[in-house]
PDB file of C-alpha atoms in Angstrom:
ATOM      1  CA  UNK A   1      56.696 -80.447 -24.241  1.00 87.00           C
ATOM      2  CA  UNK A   2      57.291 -80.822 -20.464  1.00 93.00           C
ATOM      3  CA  UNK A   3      56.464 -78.981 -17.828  1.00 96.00           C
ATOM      4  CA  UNK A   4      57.938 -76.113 -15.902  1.00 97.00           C
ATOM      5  CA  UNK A   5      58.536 -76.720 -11.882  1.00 98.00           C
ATOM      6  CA  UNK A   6      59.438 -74.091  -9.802  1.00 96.00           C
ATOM      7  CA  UNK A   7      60.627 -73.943  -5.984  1.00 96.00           C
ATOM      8  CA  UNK A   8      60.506 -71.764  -2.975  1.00 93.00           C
ATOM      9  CA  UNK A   9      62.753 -73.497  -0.642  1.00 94.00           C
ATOM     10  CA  UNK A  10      62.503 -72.634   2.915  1.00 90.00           C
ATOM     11  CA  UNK A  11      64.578 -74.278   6.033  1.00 92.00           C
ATOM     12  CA  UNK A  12      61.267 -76.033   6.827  1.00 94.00           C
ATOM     13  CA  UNK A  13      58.843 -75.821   3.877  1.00 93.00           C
ATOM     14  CA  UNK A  14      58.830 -75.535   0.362  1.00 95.00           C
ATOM     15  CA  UNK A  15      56.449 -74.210  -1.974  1.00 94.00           C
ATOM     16  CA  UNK A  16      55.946 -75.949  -5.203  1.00 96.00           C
ATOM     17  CA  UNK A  17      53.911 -75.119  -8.712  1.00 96.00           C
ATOM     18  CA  UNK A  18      53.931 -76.672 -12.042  1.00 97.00           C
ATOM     19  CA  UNK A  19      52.831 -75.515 -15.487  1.00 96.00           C
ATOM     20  CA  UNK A  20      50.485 -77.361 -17.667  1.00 94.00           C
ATOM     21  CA  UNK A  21      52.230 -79.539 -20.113  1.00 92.00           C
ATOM     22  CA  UNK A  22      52.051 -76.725 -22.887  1.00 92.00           C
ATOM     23  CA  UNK A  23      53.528 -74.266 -20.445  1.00 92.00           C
ATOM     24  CA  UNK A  24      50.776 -71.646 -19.958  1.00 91.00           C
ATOM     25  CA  UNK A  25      49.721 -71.690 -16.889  1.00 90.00           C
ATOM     26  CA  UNK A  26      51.693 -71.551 -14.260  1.00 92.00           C
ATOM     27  CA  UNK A  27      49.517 -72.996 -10.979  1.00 93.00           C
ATOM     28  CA  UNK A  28      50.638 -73.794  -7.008  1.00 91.00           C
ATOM     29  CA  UNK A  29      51.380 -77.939  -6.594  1.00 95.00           C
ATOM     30  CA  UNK A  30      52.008 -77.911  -2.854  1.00 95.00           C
ATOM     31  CA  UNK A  31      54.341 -77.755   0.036  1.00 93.00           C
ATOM     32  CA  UNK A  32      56.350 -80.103   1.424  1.00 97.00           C
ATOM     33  CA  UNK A  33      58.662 -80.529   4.293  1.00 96.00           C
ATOM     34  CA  UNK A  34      62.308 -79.526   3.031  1.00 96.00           C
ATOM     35  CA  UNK A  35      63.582 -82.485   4.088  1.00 96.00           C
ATOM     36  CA  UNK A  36      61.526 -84.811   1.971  1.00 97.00           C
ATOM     37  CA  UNK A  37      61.436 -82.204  -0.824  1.00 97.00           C
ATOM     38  CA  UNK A  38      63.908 -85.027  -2.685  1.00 97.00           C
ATOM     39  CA  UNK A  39      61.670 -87.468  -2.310  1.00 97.00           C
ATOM     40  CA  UNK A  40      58.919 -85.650  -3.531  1.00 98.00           C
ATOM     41  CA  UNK A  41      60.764 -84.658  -6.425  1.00 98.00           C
ATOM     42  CA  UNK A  42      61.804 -88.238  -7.693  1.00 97.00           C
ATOM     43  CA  UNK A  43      58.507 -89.268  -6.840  1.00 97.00           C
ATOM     44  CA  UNK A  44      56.791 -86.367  -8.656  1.00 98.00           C
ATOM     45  CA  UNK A  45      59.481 -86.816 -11.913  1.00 98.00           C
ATOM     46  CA  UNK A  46      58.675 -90.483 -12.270  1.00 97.00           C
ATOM     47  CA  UNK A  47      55.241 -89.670 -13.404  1.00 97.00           C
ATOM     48  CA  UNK A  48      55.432 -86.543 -14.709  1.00 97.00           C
ATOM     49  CA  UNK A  49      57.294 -85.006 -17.658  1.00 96.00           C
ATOM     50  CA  UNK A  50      58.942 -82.251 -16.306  1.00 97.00           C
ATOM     51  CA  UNK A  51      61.584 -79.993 -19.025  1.00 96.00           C
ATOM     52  CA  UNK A  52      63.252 -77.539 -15.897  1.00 97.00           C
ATOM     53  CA  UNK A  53      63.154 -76.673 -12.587  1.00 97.00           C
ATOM     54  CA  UNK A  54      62.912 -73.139 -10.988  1.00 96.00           C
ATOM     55  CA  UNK A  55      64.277 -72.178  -8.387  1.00 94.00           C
ATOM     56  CA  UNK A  56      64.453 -68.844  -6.542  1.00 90.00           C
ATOM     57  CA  UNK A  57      66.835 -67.227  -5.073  1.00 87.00           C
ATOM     58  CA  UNK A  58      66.363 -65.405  -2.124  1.00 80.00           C
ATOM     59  CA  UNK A  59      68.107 -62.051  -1.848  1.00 74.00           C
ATOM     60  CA  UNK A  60      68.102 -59.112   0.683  1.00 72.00           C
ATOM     61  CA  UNK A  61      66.994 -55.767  -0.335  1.00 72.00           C
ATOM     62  CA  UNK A  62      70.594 -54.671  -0.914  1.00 80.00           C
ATOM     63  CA  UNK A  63      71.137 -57.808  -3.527  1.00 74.00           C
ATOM     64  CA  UNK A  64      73.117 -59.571  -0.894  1.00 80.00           C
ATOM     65  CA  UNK A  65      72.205 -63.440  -0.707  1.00 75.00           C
ATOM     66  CA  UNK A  66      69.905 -64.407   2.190  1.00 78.00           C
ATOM     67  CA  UNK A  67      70.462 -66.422   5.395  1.00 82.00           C
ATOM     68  CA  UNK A  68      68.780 -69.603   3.592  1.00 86.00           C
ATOM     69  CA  UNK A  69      70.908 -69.513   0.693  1.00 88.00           C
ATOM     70  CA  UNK A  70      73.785 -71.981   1.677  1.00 92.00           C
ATOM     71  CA  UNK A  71      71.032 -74.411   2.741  1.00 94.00           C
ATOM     72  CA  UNK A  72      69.833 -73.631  -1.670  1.00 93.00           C
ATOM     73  CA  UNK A  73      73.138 -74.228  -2.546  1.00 95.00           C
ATOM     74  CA  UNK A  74      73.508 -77.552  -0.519  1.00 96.00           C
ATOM     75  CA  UNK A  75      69.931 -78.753  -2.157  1.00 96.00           C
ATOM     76  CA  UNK A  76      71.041 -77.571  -5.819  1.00 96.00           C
ATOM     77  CA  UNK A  77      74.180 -79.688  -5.007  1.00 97.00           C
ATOM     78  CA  UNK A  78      71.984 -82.990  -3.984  1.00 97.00           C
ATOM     79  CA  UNK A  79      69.467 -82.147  -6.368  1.00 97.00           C
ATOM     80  CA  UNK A  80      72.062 -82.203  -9.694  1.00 97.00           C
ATOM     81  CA  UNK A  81      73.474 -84.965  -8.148  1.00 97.00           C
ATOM     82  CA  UNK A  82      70.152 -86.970  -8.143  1.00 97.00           C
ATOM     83  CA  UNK A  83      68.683 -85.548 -11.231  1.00 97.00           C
ATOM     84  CA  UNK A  84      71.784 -84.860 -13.277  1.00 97.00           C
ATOM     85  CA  UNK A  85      70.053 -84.065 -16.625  1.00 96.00           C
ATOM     86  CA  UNK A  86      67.403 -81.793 -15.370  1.00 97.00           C
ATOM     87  CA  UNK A  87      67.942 -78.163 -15.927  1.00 97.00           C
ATOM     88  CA  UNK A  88      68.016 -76.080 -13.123  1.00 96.00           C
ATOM     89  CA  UNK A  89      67.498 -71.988 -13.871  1.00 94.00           C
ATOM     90  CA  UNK A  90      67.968 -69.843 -10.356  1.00 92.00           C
ATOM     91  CA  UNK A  91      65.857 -66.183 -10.564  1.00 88.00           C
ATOM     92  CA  UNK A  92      65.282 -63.272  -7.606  1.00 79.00           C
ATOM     93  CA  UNK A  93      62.635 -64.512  -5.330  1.00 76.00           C
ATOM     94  CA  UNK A  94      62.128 -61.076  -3.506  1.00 64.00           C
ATOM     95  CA  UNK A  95      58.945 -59.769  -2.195  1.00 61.00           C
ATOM     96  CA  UNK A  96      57.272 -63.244  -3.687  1.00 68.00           C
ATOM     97  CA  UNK A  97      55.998 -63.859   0.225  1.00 64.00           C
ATOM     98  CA  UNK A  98      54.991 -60.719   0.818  1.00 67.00           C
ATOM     99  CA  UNK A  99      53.074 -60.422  -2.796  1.00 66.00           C
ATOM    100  CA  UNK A 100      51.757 -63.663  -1.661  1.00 64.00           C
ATOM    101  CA  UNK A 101      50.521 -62.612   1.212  1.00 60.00           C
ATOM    102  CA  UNK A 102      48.795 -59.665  -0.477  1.00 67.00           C
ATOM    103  CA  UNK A 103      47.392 -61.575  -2.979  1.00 68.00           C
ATOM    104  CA  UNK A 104      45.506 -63.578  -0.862  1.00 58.00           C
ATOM    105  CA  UNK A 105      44.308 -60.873   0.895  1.00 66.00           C
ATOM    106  CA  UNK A 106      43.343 -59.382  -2.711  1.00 66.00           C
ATOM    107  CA  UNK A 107      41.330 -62.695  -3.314  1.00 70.00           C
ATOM    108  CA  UNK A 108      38.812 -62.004  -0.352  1.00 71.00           C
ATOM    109  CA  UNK A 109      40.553 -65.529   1.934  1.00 66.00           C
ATOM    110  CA  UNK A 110      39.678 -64.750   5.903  1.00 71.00           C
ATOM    111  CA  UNK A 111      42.196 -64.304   8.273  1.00 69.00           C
ATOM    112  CA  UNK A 112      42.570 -67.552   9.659  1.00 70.00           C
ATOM    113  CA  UNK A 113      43.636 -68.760   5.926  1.00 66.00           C
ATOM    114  CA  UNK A 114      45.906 -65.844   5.415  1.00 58.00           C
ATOM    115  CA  UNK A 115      47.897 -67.735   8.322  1.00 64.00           C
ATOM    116  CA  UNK A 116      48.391 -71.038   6.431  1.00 62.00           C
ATOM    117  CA  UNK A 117      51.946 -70.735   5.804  1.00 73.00           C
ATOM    118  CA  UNK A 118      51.951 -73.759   3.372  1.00 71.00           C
ATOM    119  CA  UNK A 119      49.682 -71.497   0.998  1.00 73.00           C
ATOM    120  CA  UNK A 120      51.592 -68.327   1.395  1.00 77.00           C
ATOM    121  CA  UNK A 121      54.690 -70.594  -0.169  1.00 79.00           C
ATOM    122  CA  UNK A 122      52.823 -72.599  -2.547  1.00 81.00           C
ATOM    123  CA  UNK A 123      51.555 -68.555  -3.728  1.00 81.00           C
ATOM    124  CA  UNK A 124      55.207 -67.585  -3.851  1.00 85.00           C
ATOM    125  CA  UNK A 125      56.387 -70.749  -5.812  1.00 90.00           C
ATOM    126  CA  UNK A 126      53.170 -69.758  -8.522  1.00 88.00           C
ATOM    127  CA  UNK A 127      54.713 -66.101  -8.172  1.00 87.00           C
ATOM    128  CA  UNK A 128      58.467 -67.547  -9.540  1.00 90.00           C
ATOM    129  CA  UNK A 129      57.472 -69.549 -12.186  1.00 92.00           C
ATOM    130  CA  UNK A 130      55.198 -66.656 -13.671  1.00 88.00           C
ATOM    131  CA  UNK A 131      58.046 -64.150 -13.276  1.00 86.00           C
ATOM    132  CA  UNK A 132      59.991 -67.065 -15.169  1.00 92.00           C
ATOM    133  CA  UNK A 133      57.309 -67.103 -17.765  1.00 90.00           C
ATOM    134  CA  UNK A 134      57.031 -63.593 -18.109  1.00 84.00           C
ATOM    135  CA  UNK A 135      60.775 -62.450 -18.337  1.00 84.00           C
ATOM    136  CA  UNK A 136      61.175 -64.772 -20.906  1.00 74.00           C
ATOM    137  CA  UNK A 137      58.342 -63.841 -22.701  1.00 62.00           C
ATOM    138  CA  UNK A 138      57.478 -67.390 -22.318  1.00 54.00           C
ATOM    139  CA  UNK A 139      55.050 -68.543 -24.664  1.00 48.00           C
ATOM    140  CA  UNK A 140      53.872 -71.552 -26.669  1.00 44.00           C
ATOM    141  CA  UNK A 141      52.496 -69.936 -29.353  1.00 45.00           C
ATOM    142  CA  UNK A 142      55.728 -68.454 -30.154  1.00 41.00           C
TER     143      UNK A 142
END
């Protein structure tokens, strides 16, 4: 069994977490700058055995697609290009910053952390791949 990678792409960073290899845990890799986020993929994919990729999809509050989106769409492109056998799953990334955001506040981290904007999307990118997990009752003891 492979692991589970999700992404919270962003114009200038991305957040990135992984599951463990038997897909239970769902924990924040890093951020990178979007335009090595490639890079860091076939980099990351050489030496680890990743099953699908994550990716959310940022929406407004009325369901309409975000400003960022044909930026996604232009990585998804590239990115099935370059990885043309990895599956690629898209779900709703709303409120994943600000739940973030919160959450880090929940977890006691002084203000001066809380402004790390890396961590806030590295949070968010743990946030999409549990959702994932979750709404598909994602288990391996199934």
């Amino acid at each position: 069994m492979g692991r589970l990678l999700s992404i919270d792409f962003g114009k200038k960073r991305t957040g990135i977490a992984v599951t463990d290899e038997m897909q239970i845990i769902a924990s924040g890799l890093t951020t990178v700058d979007t335009s090595e986020l490639l890079v860091f993929l076939q980099n990351y994919f050489s030496s680890e055995n990743v099953e699908k990729v994550v990716i959310g999809e940022p929406k407004r509050l009325n369901n309409e697609p975000s400003e960022v989106v044909p930026l996604l769409n232009e990585f998804i492109n590239q990115f099935t290009k370059t990885f043309p056998t990895m599956p690629v799953v898209r779900i709703d990334e709303r409120f994943t910053s600000k739940i973030a955001f919160q959450t880090m506040i929940d977890s006691g981290l002084k203000k001066k952390q809380r402004q790390n904007k890396a961590l806030i999307d590295e949070i968010a990118a743990t946030i999409i791949l549990q959702d994932y997990m979750n709404s598909n009752n994602f288990s391996s003891f199934k």
